[in-house]
Structures are given as structure tokens and as C-alpha cells.
């Protein structure tokens, strides 16, 4: 079951122009942002599908990594830092970005949300490494 808090938080992202699909599968809740715009001149493509997932325990269970189209590379055709692993989720190959935003600090449901996590994702993608 998709938690009401997640639906409400995702609505805020939708109001800011992010379109998404949400899928429950194998005790996970997958959120895929379709055609997520990437920063200009940093990657080999302009947009990607971007996936994150949590569990029905959100907001107590949060987010940690994110996944993009497997074809996404840096502009020089190298793999992004901590983005060299390809994983299969929902019968599709994804490039995993193993960036951990909390630097050893655990997810805090009183402070953290899908909104703050997506802000981190955007910030991290702008680094272009």
C-alpha cells in the first residue's frame, strides 16, 4: 500500500513539473520520473528516466540511491563516478548512482522526504562527475 504521506509529497513534486509513475512490486514502491531533464553539457543525453524506491513504511523508510537509463554517460562517454553498476528493476536495466546523501547520518523522517531527496539528486547530477 502506498502511504498517504508519499502521495502528498509526490504531489508537491508534480506541482513543480515532475511527472512520475508509481509501482508497487516485491514489497517496494518504485517511483519513475519520466524524461527527467539533466543539466546541460554534462551528459551524453539531455534527459533520462530516473528511478528511486522506498517501502510502504515511508516516511520512516526513506531513499538512498537513484537509478537512470543505462545508456547515460558523462559527455566524454565515461561512466559517472559511483555510477558503474547496472541493475535490473521492473524488468529493465538501470545505471545505479551509488551516492549517499546523508554522510553517515541516518534518514530522519522528521526532516527528510522524497522532496528533499530529489533536491539532493538534482544537486548531485549537477556535479557532472
XYZ file of N, CA and C in Angstrom:
387
model
N 0.835 -1.181 0.000
C 0.000 0.000 0.000
C 0.884 1.251 0.000
N 0.562 2.180 -0.859
C 1.326 3.414 -0.975
C 0.887 4.368 0.142
N 1.823 4.783 0.983
C 1.467 5.660 2.112
C 0.943 7.020 1.655
N -0.027 7.540 2.374
C -0.599 8.853 2.066
C 0.465 9.942 2.077
N 1.424 9.846 3.019
C 2.486 10.857 3.110
C 3.297 10.912 1.818
N 3.549 9.749 1.220
C 4.304 9.707 -0.027
C 3.502 10.337 -1.160
N 2.228 10.014 -1.232
C 1.357 10.593 -2.265
C 1.340 12.113 -2.135
N 1.226 12.617 -0.920
C 1.195 14.062 -0.686
C 2.524 14.716 -1.082
N 3.631 14.091 -0.695
C 4.943 14.646 -1.035
C 5.183 14.614 -2.544
N 4.769 13.548 -3.197
C 4.927 13.467 -4.642
C 4.072 14.514 -5.356
N 2.943 14.849 -4.770
C 2.087 15.885 -5.368
C 2.828 17.218 -5.415
N 3.619 17.507 -4.399
C 4.423 18.741 -4.386
C 5.404 18.724 -5.550
N 6.051 17.584 -5.771
C 6.986 17.476 -6.896
C 6.262 17.626 -8.231
N 5.068 17.058 -8.316
C 4.281 17.178 -9.547
C 3.917 18.639 -9.811
N 3.602 19.374 -8.760
C 3.280 20.792 -8.902
C 4.487 21.601 -9.379
N 5.686 21.040 -9.181
C 6.908 21.683 -9.653
C 7.357 21.120 -11.006
N 6.460 20.388 -11.666
C 6.711 19.961 -13.033
C 7.291 18.568 -13.224
N 7.458 17.810 -12.151
C 7.988 16.447 -12.292
C 6.845 15.451 -12.469
N 6.841 14.791 -13.615
C 5.852 13.749 -13.883
C 6.443 12.409 -13.467
N 5.635 11.555 -12.923
C 6.128 10.277 -12.429
C 5.073 9.186 -12.550
N 5.549 7.960 -12.493
C 4.671 6.802 -12.321
C 5.095 6.148 -11.019
N 4.168 5.468 -10.396
C 4.455 4.792 -9.136
C 3.976 3.351 -9.247
N 4.839 2.422 -8.847
C 4.542 0.996 -9.000
C 4.909 0.262 -7.718
N 3.997 -0.546 -7.224
C 4.301 -1.417 -6.085
C 4.689 -2.783 -6.621
N 5.847 -3.278 -6.190
C 6.330 -4.559 -6.671
C 7.318 -5.134 -5.659
N 7.111 -6.375 -5.271
C 8.044 -7.066 -4.375
C 8.352 -6.261 -3.116
N 7.349 -5.780 -2.457
C 7.437 -5.014 -1.205
C 8.203 -3.699 -1.342
N 8.342 -3.210 -2.564
C 8.967 -1.917 -2.806
C 7.976 -1.017 -3.535
N 8.185 0.267 -3.361
C 7.406 1.265 -4.087
C 8.382 1.998 -4.995
N 8.268 1.745 -6.288
C 9.143 2.346 -7.295
C 8.503 3.623 -7.819
N 9.300 4.672 -7.899
C 8.852 5.933 -8.464
C 9.776 6.231 -9.643
N 9.189 6.376 -10.816
C 9.975 6.664 -12.018
C 9.550 8.024 -12.551
N 10.525 8.930 -12.604
C 10.320 10.253 -13.174
C 10.680 10.167 -14.651
N 9.695 10.312 -15.502
C 9.872 10.167 -16.943
C 10.513 11.428 -17.526
N 11.501 11.218 -18.397
C 12.158 12.320 -19.103
C 12.678 13.399 -18.149
N 13.353 12.969 -17.107
C 13.951 13.875 -16.135
C 15.055 14.667 -16.841
N 14.952 15.985 -16.826
C 15.928 16.832 -17.519
C 17.256 16.837 -16.782
N 18.316 16.645 -17.553
C 19.664 16.647 -16.999
C 20.315 18.009 -17.228
N 21.281 18.365 -16.396
C 21.988 19.634 -16.615
C 22.641 19.662 -17.996
N 22.626 20.806 -18.620
C 23.181 20.943 -19.969
C 24.683 20.695 -19.998
N 25.118 20.058 -21.069
C 26.545 19.892 -21.406
C 27.328 18.996 -20.451
N 26.674 18.224 -19.612
C 27.404 17.359 -18.689
C 27.319 15.882 -19.057
N 26.230 15.494 -19.715
C 25.981 14.084 -20.011
C 25.798 13.874 -21.512
N 25.831 12.625 -21.910
C 25.694 12.297 -23.327
C 24.254 12.356 -23.822
N 23.305 12.522 -22.919
C 21.893 12.667 -23.275
C 21.320 13.851 -22.496
N 20.204 14.387 -22.960
C 19.605 15.572 -22.337
C 18.614 15.243 -21.238
N 18.017 14.041 -21.316
C 17.023 13.641 -20.322
C 17.085 12.139 -20.150
N 16.543 11.669 -19.037
C 16.583 10.258 -18.689
C 15.369 9.910 -17.852
N 15.003 8.656 -17.863
C 14.080 8.197 -16.839
C 14.917 8.048 -15.577
N 14.378 8.474 -14.459
C 15.094 8.429 -13.192
C 14.218 7.702 -12.183
N 14.796 6.689 -11.545
C 14.026 5.852 -10.628
C 14.587 5.938 -9.215
N 13.683 5.955 -8.255
C 14.018 5.801 -6.845
C 13.018 4.805 -6.264
N 13.339 4.250 -5.113
C 12.334 3.403 -4.468
C 12.430 3.462 -2.962
N 11.321 3.141 -2.343
C 11.194 3.061 -0.896
C 10.309 1.866 -0.579
N 9.790 1.817 0.620
C 8.895 0.733 1.026
C 7.583 1.337 1.533
N 6.606 0.497 1.838
C 5.358 1.016 2.410
C 5.543 1.681 3.776
N 6.736 1.642 4.328
C 6.990 2.247 5.636
C 7.388 3.726 5.551
N 7.393 4.289 4.320
C 7.674 5.715 4.154
C 6.712 6.515 5.013
N 7.120 7.531 5.718
C 8.399 8.215 5.678
C 9.464 7.636 6.610
N 9.128 6.605 7.367
C 10.152 6.002 8.233
C 11.239 5.322 7.416
N 10.879 4.779 6.281
C 11.857 4.232 5.331
C 12.029 5.270 4.239
N 13.261 5.614 3.965
C 13.498 6.678 3.001
C 14.167 6.208 1.737
N 15.025 7.040 1.209
C 15.710 6.811 -0.056
C 17.214 6.886 0.189
N 17.971 6.252 -0.700
C 19.411 6.255 -0.537
C 20.119 6.492 -1.869
N 19.812 5.719 -2.876
C 20.462 5.828 -4.176
C 19.416 6.200 -5.225
N 19.889 6.394 -6.464
C 18.952 6.609 -7.560
C 19.490 5.923 -8.806
N 18.603 5.681 -9.760
C 18.912 4.930 -10.974
C 18.448 5.735 -12.185
N 19.196 5.589 -13.272
C 18.878 6.293 -14.521
C 18.979 5.305 -15.680
N 18.631 5.772 -16.881
C 18.792 4.937 -18.077
C 20.215 4.402 -18.119
N 20.364 3.144 -18.475
C 21.698 2.545 -18.502
C 22.619 3.207 -19.514
N 22.064 3.857 -20.524
C 22.899 4.482 -21.561
C 23.491 5.820 -21.121
N 23.056 6.368 -19.982
C 23.568 7.651 -19.540
C 25.045 7.552 -19.167
N 25.840 8.419 -19.784
C 27.273 8.537 -19.508
C 27.617 10.016 -19.405
N 28.820 10.296 -18.956
C 29.295 11.670 -18.984
C 29.486 12.105 -20.432
N 29.614 13.389 -20.657
C 29.767 13.921 -22.012
C 30.974 13.304 -22.730
N 32.019 12.952 -21.974
C 33.210 12.337 -22.571
C 33.061 10.820 -22.742
N 31.833 10.309 -22.566
C 31.472 8.894 -22.702
C 32.064 7.992 -21.617
N 32.503 8.571 -20.511
C 32.940 7.774 -19.366
C 31.771 7.581 -18.410
N 31.880 6.550 -17.583
C 30.843 6.300 -16.582
C 30.944 7.338 -15.476
N 29.809 7.776 -14.965
C 29.835 8.732 -13.857
C 30.439 8.087 -12.604
N 31.049 8.911 -11.775
C 31.592 8.454 -10.504
C 30.485 7.758 -9.704
N 30.798 6.562 -9.204
C 29.845 5.751 -8.426
C 28.599 5.406 -9.244
N 28.740 5.385 -10.578
C 27.624 5.054 -11.451
C 27.968 3.951 -12.427
N 28.804 3.029 -11.999
C 29.275 1.996 -12.929
C 28.514 0.683 -12.842
N 27.557 0.558 -11.946
C 26.816 -0.695 -11.785
C 25.481 -0.607 -12.531
N 25.179 -1.655 -13.292
C 23.879 -1.776 -13.960
C 23.061 -2.802 -13.184
N 21.839 -2.446 -12.822
C 20.947 -3.344 -12.086
C 19.628 -3.480 -12.843
N 18.950 -4.562 -12.586
C 17.636 -4.789 -13.185
C 16.563 -4.538 -12.124
N 15.640 -3.658 -12.459
C 14.464 -3.388 -11.629
C 13.279 -3.277 -12.574
N 12.190 -3.897 -12.212
C 10.967 -3.858 -13.020
C 11.254 -4.276 -14.459
N 12.061 -5.307 -14.609
C 12.391 -5.907 -15.909
C 13.062 -4.915 -16.857
N 13.888 -4.052 -16.296
C 14.580 -3.042 -17.091
C 15.972 -2.814 -16.498
N 16.942 -2.572 -17.351
C 18.292 -2.257 -16.890
C 18.387 -0.779 -16.515
N 19.022 -0.529 -15.368
C 19.200 0.825 -14.860
C 20.652 1.024 -14.425
N 21.192 2.214 -14.639
C 22.503 2.584 -14.116
C 22.291 3.125 -12.703
N 22.942 2.468 -11.745
C 22.785 2.881 -10.344
C 23.790 3.982 -10.007
N 23.293 5.055 -9.433
C 24.140 6.097 -8.865
C 24.213 5.842 -7.366
N 25.332 5.342 -6.938
C 25.512 4.982 -5.536
C 26.047 6.179 -4.759
N 25.254 7.218 -4.706
C 25.580 8.411 -3.937
C 24.701 8.389 -2.696
N 25.297 8.598 -1.571
C 24.557 8.527 -0.311
C 24.518 9.924 0.318
N 23.357 10.536 0.346
C 23.269 11.951 0.715
C 23.455 12.266 2.189
N 23.450 11.294 3.039
C 23.354 11.598 4.460
C 24.685 11.529 5.196
N 25.766 11.164 4.476
C 27.115 11.165 5.046
C 27.165 10.544 6.445
N 26.623 9.354 6.557
C 26.662 8.648 7.826
C 25.528 9.004 8.775
N 24.792 10.059 8.476
C 23.635 10.450 9.284
C 22.427 9.666 8.781
N 21.727 8.991 9.640
C 20.580 8.202 9.154
C 19.433 9.091 8.664
N 18.635 8.499 7.788
C 17.409 9.138 7.310
C 16.584 9.552 8.517
N 16.074 10.769 8.507
C 15.255 11.273 9.606
C 13.893 11.645 9.046
N 12.836 10.849 9.353
C 11.523 11.133 8.768
C 10.934 12.476 9.204
N 11.473 13.073 10.256
C 11.020 14.394 10.667
C 11.628 15.510 9.827
N 12.746 15.215 9.149
C 13.432 16.219 8.340
C 13.481 15.859 6.864
N 13.574 14.571 6.557
C 13.809 14.110 5.193
C 12.512 13.644 4.536
N 12.482 13.784 3.206
C 11.303 13.368 2.447
C 11.730 13.095 1.012
N 10.815 12.602 0.210
C 11.106 12.429 -1.214
C 11.426 13.788 -1.844
N 10.864 14.848 -1.315
C 11.134 16.190 -1.838
C 12.591 16.565 -1.595
N 13.057 16.396 -0.380
C 14.456 16.741 -0.078
C 15.410 15.792 -0.793
N 15.013 14.528 -0.932
C 15.885 13.581 -1.637
C 16.026 13.972 -3.104
N 14.940 14.353 -3.755
C 15.027 14.743 -5.161
C 15.814 16.044 -5.324
N 15.794 16.902 -4.351
C 16.643 18.089 -4.380
C 18.107 17.662 -4.343
N 18.409 16.678 -3.519
C 19.773 16.134 -3.468
C 20.160 15.510 -4.812
N 19.268 14.723 -5.403
C 19.543 14.079 -6.695
C 19.890 15.142 -7.734
N 19.087 16.186 -7.788
C 19.329 17.259 -8.751
C 20.691 17.907 -8.499
N 20.986 18.188 -7.247
C 22.278 18.778 -6.892
C 23.426 17.856 -7.299
N 23.269 16.567 -7.034
C 24.328 15.612 -7.336
C 24.554 15.486 -8.845
N 23.477 15.468 -9.624
C 23.614 15.367 -11.074
C 24.286 16.617 -11.652
N 24.116 17.755 -11.025
C 24.745 18.991 -11.492
C 26.260 18.982 -11.297
N 26.757 18.069 -10.476
C 28.208 17.977 -10.267
C 28.899 17.405 -11.514
N 28.174 16.575 -12.260
C 28.696 16.084 -13.530
C 29.981 15.310 -13.460
N 30.145 14.535 -12.426
C 31.338 13.711 -12.336
C 30.937 12.254 -12.271
